[in-house]
XYZ file of C-alpha atoms in Angstrom:
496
model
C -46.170 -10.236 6.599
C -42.223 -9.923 6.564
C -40.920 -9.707 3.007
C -38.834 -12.057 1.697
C -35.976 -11.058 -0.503
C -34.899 -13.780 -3.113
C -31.541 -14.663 -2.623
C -30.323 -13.692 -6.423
C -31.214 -9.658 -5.714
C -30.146 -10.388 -2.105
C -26.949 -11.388 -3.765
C -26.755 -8.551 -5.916
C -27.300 -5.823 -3.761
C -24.294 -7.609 -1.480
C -22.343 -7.336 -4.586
C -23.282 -3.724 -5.079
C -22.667 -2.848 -1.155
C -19.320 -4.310 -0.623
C -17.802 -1.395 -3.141
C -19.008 0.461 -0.465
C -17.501 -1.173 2.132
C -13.719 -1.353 1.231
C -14.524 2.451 1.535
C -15.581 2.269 5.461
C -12.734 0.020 6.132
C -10.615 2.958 4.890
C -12.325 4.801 7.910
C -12.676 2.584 10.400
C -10.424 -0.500 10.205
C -6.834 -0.039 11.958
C -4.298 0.404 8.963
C -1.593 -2.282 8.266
C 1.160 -1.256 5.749
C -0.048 -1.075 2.085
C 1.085 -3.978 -0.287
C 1.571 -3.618 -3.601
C -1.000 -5.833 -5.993
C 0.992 -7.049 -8.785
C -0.958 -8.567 -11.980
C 0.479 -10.979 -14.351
C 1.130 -9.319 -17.093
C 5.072 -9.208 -16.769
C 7.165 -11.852 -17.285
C 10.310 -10.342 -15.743
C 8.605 -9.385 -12.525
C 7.929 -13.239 -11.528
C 11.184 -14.128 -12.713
C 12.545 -12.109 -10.164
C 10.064 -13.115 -7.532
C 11.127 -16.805 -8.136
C 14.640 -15.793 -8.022
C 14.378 -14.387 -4.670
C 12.097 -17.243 -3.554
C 14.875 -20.075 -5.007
C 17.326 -17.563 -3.245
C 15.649 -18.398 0.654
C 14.696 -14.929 0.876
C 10.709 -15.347 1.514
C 8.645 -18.306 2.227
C 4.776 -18.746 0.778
C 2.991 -20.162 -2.496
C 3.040 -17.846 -5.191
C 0.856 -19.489 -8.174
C -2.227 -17.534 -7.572
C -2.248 -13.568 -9.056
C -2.340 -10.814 -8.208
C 0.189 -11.387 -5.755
C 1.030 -8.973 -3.013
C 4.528 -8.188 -2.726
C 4.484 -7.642 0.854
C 4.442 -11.548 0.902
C 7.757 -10.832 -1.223
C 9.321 -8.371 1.597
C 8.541 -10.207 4.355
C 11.643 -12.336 4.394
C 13.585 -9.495 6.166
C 17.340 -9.606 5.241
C 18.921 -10.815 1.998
C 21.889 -13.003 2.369
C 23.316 -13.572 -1.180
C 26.337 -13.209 -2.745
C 25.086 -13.810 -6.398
C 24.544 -10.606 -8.423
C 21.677 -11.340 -10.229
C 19.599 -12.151 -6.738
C 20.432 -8.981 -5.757
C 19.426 -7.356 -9.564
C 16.083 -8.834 -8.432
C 15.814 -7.768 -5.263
C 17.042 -3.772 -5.896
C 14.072 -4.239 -9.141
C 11.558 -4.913 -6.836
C 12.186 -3.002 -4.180
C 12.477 0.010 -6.430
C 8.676 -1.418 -6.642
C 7.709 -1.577 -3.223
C 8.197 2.216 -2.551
C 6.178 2.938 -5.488
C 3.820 5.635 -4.140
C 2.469 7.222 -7.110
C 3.143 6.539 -10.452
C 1.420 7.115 -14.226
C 2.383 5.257 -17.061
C 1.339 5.782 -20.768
C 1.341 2.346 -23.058
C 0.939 1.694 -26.454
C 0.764 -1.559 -28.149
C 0.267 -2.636 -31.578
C 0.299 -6.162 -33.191
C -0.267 -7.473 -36.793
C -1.057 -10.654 -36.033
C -3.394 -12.358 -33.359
C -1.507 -14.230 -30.235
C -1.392 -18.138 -31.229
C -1.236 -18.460 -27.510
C -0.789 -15.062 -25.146
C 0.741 -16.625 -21.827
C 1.738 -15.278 -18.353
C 3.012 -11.426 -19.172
C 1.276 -10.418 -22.054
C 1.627 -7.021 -22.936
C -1.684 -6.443 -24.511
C -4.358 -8.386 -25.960
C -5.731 -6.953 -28.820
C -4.108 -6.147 -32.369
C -3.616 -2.144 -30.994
C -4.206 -1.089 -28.048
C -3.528 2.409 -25.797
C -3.754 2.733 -21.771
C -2.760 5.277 -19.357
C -2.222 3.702 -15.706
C -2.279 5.398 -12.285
C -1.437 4.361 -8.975
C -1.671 5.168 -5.749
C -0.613 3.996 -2.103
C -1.865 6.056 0.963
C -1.187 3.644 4.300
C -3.503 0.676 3.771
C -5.139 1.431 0.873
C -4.149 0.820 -2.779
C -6.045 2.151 -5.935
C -5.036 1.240 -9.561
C -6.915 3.016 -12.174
C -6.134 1.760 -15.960
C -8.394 3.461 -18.789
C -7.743 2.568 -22.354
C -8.665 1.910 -25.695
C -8.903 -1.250 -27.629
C -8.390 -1.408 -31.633
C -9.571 -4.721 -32.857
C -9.060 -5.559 -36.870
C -11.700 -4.223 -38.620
C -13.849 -2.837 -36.021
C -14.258 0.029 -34.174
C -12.536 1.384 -30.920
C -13.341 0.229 -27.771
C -12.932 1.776 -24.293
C -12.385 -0.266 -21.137
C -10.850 -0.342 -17.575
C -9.577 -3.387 -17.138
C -7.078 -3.369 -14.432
C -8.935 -1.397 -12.359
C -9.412 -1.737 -8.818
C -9.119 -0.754 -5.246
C -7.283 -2.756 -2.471
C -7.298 -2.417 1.477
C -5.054 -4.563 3.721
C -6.328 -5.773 6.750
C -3.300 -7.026 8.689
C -2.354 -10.749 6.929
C -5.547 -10.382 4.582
C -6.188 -7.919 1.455
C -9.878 -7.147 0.533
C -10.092 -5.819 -3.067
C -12.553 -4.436 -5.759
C -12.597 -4.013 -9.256
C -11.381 -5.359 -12.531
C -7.476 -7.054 -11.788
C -6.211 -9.777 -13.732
C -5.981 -13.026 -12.395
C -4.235 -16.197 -12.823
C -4.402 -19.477 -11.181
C -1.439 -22.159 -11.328
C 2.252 -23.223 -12.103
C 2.265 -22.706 -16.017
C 3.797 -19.682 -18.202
C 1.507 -20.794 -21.505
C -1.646 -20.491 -19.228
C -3.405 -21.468 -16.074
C -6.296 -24.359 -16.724
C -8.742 -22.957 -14.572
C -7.586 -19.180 -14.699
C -5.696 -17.185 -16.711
C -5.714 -13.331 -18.413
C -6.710 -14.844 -21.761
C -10.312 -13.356 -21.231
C -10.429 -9.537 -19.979
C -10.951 -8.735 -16.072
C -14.404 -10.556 -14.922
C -15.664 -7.371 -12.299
C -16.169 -8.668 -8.837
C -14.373 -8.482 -5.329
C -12.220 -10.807 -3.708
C -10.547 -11.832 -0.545
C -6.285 -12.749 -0.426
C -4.273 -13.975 2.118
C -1.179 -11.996 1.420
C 0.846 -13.053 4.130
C 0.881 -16.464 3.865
C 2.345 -17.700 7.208
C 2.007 -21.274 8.704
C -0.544 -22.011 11.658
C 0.876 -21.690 14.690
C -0.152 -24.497 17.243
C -2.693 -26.967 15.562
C -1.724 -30.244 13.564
C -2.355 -27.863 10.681
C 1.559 -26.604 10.697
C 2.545 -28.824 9.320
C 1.303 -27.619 5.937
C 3.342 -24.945 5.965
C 3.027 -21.795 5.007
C -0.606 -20.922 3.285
C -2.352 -18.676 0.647
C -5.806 -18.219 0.088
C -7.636 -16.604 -2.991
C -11.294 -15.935 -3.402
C -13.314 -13.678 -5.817
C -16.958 -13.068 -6.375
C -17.760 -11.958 -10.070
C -20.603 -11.658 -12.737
C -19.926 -12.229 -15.856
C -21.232 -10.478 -19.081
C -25.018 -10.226 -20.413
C -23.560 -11.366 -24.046
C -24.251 -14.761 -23.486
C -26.753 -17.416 -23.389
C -27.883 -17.212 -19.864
C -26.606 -13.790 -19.273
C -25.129 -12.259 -15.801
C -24.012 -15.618 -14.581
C -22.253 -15.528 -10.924
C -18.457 -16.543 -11.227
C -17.593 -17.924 -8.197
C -13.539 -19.184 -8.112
C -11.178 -20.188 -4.742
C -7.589 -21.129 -4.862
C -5.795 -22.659 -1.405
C -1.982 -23.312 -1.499
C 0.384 -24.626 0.689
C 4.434 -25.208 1.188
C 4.907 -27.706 3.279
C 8.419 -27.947 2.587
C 11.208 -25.434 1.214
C 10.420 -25.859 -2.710
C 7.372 -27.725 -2.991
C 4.028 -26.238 -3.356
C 0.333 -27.740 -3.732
C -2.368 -26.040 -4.606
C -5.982 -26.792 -5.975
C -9.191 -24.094 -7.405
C -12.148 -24.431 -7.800
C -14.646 -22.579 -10.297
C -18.208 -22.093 -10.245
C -20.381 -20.608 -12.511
C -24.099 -20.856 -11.327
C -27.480 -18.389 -11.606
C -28.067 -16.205 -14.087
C -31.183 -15.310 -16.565
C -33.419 -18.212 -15.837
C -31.513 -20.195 -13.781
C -32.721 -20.624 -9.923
C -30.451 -18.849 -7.606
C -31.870 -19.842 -4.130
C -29.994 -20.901 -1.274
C -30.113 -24.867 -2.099
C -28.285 -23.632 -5.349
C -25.537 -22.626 -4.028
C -25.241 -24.684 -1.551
C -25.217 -27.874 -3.848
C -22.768 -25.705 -6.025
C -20.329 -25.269 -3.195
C -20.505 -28.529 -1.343
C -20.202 -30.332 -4.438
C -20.292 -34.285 -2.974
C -22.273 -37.466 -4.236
C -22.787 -35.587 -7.487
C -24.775 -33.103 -5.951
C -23.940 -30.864 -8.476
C -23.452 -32.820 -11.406
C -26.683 -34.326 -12.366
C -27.025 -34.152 -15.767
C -30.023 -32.575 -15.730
C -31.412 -28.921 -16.107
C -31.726 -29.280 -12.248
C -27.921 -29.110 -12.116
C -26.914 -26.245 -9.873
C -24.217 -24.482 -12.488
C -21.054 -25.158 -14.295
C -18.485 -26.605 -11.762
C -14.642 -27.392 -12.724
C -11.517 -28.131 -10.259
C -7.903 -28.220 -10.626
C -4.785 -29.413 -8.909
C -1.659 -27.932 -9.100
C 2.028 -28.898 -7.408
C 5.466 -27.454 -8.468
C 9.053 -28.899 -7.158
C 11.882 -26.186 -7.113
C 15.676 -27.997 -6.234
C 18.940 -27.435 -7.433
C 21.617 -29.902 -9.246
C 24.110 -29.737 -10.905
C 24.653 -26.348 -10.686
C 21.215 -25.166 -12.222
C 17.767 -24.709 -10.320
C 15.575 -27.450 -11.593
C 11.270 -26.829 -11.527
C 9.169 -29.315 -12.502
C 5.707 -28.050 -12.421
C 2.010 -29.729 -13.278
C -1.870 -29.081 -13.552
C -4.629 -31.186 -13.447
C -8.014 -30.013 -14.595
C -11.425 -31.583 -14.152
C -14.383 -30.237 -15.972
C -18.052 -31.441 -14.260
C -16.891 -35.114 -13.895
C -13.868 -36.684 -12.702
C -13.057 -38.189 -15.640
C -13.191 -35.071 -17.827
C -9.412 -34.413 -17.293
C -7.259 -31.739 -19.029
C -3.306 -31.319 -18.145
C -0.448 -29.143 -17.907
C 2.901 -30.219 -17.800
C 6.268 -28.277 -17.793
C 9.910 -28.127 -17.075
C 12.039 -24.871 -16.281
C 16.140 -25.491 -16.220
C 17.843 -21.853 -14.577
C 20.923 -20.968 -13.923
C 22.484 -17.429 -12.855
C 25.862 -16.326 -13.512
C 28.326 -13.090 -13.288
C 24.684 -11.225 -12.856
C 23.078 -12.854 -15.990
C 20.206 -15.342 -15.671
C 19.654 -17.771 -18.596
C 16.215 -20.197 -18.861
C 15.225 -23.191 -20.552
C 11.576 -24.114 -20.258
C 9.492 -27.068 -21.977
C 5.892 -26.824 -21.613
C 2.873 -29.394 -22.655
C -0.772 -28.738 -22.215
C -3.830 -30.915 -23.062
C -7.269 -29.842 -22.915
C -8.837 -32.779 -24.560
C -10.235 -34.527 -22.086
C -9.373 -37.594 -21.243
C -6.852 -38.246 -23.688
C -4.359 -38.986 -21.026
C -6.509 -41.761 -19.683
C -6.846 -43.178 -23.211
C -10.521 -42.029 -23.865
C -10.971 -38.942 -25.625
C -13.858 -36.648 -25.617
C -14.007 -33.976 -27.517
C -16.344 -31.086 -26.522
C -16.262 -31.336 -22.883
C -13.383 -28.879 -21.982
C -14.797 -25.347 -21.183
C -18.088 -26.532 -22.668
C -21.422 -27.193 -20.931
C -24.681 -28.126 -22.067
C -27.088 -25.759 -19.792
C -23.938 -23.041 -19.610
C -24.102 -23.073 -24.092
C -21.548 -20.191 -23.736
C -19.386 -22.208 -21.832
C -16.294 -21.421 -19.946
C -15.826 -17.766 -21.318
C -16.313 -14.174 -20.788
C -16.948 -11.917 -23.510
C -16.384 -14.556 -25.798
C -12.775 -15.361 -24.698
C -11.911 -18.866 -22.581
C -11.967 -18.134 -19.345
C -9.060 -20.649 -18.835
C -6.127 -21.998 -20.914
C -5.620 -19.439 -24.050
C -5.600 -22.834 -26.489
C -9.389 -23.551 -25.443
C -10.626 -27.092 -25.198
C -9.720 -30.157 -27.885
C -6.642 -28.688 -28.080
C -2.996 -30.003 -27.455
C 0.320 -27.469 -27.328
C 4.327 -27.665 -26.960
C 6.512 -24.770 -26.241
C 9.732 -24.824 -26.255
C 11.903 -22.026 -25.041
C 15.231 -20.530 -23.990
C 16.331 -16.959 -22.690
C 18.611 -14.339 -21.028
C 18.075 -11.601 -18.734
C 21.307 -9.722 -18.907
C 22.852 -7.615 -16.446
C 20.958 -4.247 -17.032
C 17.543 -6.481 -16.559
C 17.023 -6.734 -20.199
C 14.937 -9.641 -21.511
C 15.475 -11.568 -24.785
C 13.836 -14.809 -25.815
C 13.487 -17.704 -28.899
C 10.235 -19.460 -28.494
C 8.992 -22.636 -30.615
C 5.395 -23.265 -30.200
C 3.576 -26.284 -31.717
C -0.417 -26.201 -31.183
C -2.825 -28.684 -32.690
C -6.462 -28.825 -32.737
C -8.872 -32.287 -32.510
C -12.683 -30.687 -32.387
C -15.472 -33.182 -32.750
C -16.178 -31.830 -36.119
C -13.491 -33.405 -37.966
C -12.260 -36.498 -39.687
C -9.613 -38.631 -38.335
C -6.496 -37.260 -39.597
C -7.505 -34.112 -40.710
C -6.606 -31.809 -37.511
C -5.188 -28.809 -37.930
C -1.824 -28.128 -36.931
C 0.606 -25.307 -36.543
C 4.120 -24.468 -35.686
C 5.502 -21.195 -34.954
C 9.327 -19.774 -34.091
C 9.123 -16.708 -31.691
C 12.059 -14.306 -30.947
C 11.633 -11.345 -28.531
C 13.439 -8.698 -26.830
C 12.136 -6.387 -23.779
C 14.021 -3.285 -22.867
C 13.720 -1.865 -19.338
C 14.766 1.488 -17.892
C 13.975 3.330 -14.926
C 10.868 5.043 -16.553
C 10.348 3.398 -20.009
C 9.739 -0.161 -21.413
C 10.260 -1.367 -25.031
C 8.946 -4.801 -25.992
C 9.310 -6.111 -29.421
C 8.683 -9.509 -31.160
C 8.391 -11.189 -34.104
C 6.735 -14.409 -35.499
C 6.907 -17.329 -38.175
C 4.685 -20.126 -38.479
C 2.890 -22.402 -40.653
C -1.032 -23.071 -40.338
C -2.521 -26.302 -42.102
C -4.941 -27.082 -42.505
C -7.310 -23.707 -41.563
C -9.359 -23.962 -39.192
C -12.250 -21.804 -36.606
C -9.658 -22.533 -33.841
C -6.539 -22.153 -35.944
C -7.168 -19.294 -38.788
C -4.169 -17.106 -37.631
C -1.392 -15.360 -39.488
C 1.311 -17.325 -39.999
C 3.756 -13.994 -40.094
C 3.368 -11.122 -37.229
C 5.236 -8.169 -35.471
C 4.272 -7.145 -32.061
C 5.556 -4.112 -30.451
C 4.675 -2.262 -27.226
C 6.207 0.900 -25.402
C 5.581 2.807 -22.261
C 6.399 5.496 -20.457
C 5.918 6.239 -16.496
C 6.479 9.196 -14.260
C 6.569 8.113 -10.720
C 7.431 9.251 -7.599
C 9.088 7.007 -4.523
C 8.859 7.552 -1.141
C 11.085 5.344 1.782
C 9.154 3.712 4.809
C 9.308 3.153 8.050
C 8.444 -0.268 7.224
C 11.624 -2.480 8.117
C 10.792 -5.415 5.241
C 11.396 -3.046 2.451
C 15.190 -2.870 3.382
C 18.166 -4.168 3.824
C-alpha cells in the first residue's frame, strides 16, 4: 500500500527543503544582478526612497519591506535640479554598490518604547549586534548575530535579520529571519510591522514591479507582490502555528498606491492541518473560514491600504490610510495619517500627523473590546514570542503622534515627537482608561562609516495600567560602526 504523508509533516519537510533550494538556484538558475534587501529599521533610508519616488525618478509601490532597491535604480537617469534629491540619490547609491560590509551596533535604552515605529534602532532596553553582508552576482546573504539585555533578566542571543536572498530576474526568493512591514504608516503597520522579532520562514518578492504588458490588467499599473511562509514559536498555546501573510500593490497612477494583506495563522499542536484546512484558510468566502467554531480553519485578518502623494503649494502633500479587519468584517481597526514635506537649499523639513485605532469597531460606532489581535481557539493571539505581531499599541488601543523634523544638508536627522496613546480593555470601568502623553526629541548622526542616534523622553502615565506601566522619563542611545568595501558595476541603473 502507498504511504500517505499527512500534509502538516509534508509541509514541514517543504519548509525544511526550500533552505536547500535557494542554494541550487545559486547553481543552476541564470544570474540576474543582485539587489540589495533593505529592512525597515531606518527612518532616513525611506525618506530618501520617497524623495526620489516624489522626484519621478522610479515607478512601483513601496509599502511592503524589505524592499529591494533595484526597484529604486531602475528609473535610469535622474533629472533634478533640487539638492536634496540628489543628497538622496548619491546616499543610496553609495548603498547599491555595497559589496561587503560589517557593522558593529550598540544600543542601550532606560526606558521601554511607548510605541517603536518604522526605523527602530533596537528593541530591547540594551542590546549589541555585529552585521555582515555580502553580494556575489545574484545572491545576497545578511548575517546579524547579537545579544539582547532585557531589564532584569539575563542575556539573550539571537539572529534576527538573518537571511539569504537570490534574484531570479523580476522576482527575489529569500530565507531566513528579515524584518518585515506591511503598509503606509510610520507608528506601525496593522497587519505587519517589526514590533515582534523576525518570524523564520521564506518568502517570495516581486522586486521589479513593472506593469503588465498587453492584458486589460495594465491598467493597474505598476505591481508588487509579497509572500512569506513562517512558523511561529512553541511558547504559545497551540505551539508551531503556520504564519501564512501576502501583500499585492498597485500604482495605477503617478502618486497613488493601493494595496491590501492578508494574514493567516492556521495548524499547529492539535489543530488539523490537512488539505481542506488550508484550503478554507486561503479561499476564505461564505465564511468558510470564520465559523465560530473549533472547526474554524485558523486565525484569518485582512487589511487595505491606499496612500495619495501630490504637490501644492509648494510642499509635497501624502495622505495615507489602513484599514484592518480581524475574522469578521465588522471587526475594523484604522490607521490614518498626514505627511506635509518640503525641500529647500538641500534641507528637507517634515510635518506628519498620525491616528491609529485598534478598537474595533469604534469607527462604526460599536465598540468591541477584545477582538483586535485576539482569538478564541488562537488564546495567544496575534503575537510571536509574546510581542503583537501587528501595530506596536496592540488591540483596545487608540494613539496620536504628532511630529516635525529636518534632515540637514550633511544627511543629519533631528526630530520633536508628541505622542498621545490611550488604552480601553474590557476590564475596566467607564472612565477609568489609562492615558498617556509623551514629548520626544531626537537627533541621528550619519557619516560614511559610523551612526549616532540619540533621544530622549517625557511623559505622563495615569492611571497604570498592564498595557500602559512604562517610564514616564527615558534616554535612548545607539552607535555603530561599519567597515565596508564598494565595488562599481557594469550594471547601467546604478549610475548616472
Amino acid at each position: 500500500m502507498k504511504q500517505i504523508i499527512p500534509v502538516s509533516k509534508l509541509a514541514k519537510r517543504c519548509f525544511a527543503s526550500l533552505f536547500g533550494l535557494l542554494a541550487l538556484l545559486c547553481l543552476f538558475v541564470p544570474a540576474a544582478v543582485g539587489g540589495v534587501l533593505l529592512y525597515p529599521d531606518d527612518t532616513r533610508l525611506r525618506m530618501d526612497i520617497e524623495l526620489l519616488k516624489d522626484a519621478g525618478y522610479f515607478a512601483g509601490p513601496i509599502s511592503a519591506w524589505p524592499l529591494d532597491l533595484t526597484q529604486v535604480f531602475s528609473g535610469g537617469v535622474l533629472k533634478t535640479n533640487d539638492p536634496a534629491v540628489e543628497a538622496a540619490y548619491a546616499r543610496l547609491q553609495s548603498q547599491w554598490f555595497l559589496r561587503r560590509s560589517v557593522e558593529l551596533s550598540f544600543g542601550y535604552r532606560s526606558g521601554d518604547p511607548w510605541a517603536p515605529g518604522f526605523g527602530n534602532f533596537f528593541r530591547s532596553r540594551g542590546e549589541t549586534e555585529v552585521h555582515a553582508t555580502l553580494r556575489e552576482g545574484a545572491l545576497s546573504v545578511v548575517l546579524r548575530a547579537g545579544m539582547t539585555y532585557r531589564n532584569g533578566g539575563p542575556a539573550i542571543g539571537h539572529f534576527d535579520g538573518t537571511a539569504v536572498a537570490y534574484d531570479l530576474g523580476t522576482w527575489t526568493v529569500y530565507g531566513g529571519l528579515p524584518d518585515r512591514w506591511y503598509g503606509p504608516g510610520w507608528d506601525g503597520g496593522l497587519t505587519l510591522s517589526q514590533n515582534a522579532r523576525p518570524v523564520p520562514g521564506i518568502g517570495l518578492s516581486r522586486r521589479l514591479p513593472k506593469p503588465f504588458s498587453r492584458t486589460i490588467f495594465k491598467y493597474l499599473g505598476p505591481w508588487r507582490f509579497d509572500a512569506f511562509l513562517g512558523r511561529l514559536s512553541h511558547h504559545r498555546e497551540i505551539s508551531n502555528p503556520y504564519f501564512l501573510n501576502f501583500h499585492l500593490a498597485i500604482e495605477p497612477f503617478s502618486g497613488l498606491e493601493m494595496g491590501s494583506s492578508r494574514g493567516l495563522m492556521l495548524c499547529g499542536e492539535g489543530r488539523p492541518c490537512d488539505l481542506e484546512t488550508w484550503a478554507r484558510s486561503l479561499v476564505g468566502l461564505f465564511d468558510a473560514d470564520n465559523t465560530g467554531t473549533e472547526q474554524e480553519p485558523g486565525n484569518q485578518v485582512a487589511s487595505f491600504e491606499a496612500q495619495y502623494t501630490f504637490p501644492a503649494i509648494g510642499v509635497s502633500w501624502h495622505p495615507y490610510t489602513e484599514i484592518f479587519i480581524e475574522d469578521e468584517v465588522q471587526d475594523v481597526s484604522t490607521v490614518f495619517g498626514l505627511r506635509v514635506r518640503r525641500s529647500a537649499e538641500g534641507r528637507v523639513w517634515w510635518v506628519r500627523l498620525e491616528h491609529v485605532d485598534t478598537l474595533a469597531n469604534r469607527i462604526l460606532g460599536r465598540p468591541e473590546p477584545g477582538v483586535t489581535y485576539d482569538h478564541f481557539i488562537y488564546r495567544t493571539g496575534y503575537r510571536h514570542r509574546g510581542d503583537v505581531i501587528g501595530h506596536p499599541l496592540g488591540g483596545d488601543a487608540r494613539g496620536v503622534t504628532v511630529e516635525v523634523g529636518l534632515v540637514n544638508k550633511r544627511g543629519n536627522r533631528g526630530w520633536l515627537r508628541y505622542r498621545q496613546v490611550g488604552y480601553d480593555p474590557e476590564s475596566m470601568e467607564a472612565g477609568s482608561a489609562a492615558r498617556a502623553h509623551a514629548l520626544e526629541l531626537g537627533y541621528d548622526h550619519r557619516s560614511p562609516r559610523n551612526r549616532v542616534f540619540v533621544q530622549g523622553r517625557l511623559g505622563n502615565v495615569s492611571p497604570r495600567s498592564p498595557q500602559l506601566n512604562l517610564d514616564e522619563a527615558a534616554v535612548e542611545l545607539g552607535l555603530s560602526v561599519s567597515i565596508h568595501k564598494e565595488a562599481r558595476t557594469t550594471r547601467e541603473n546604478g549610475s548616472r
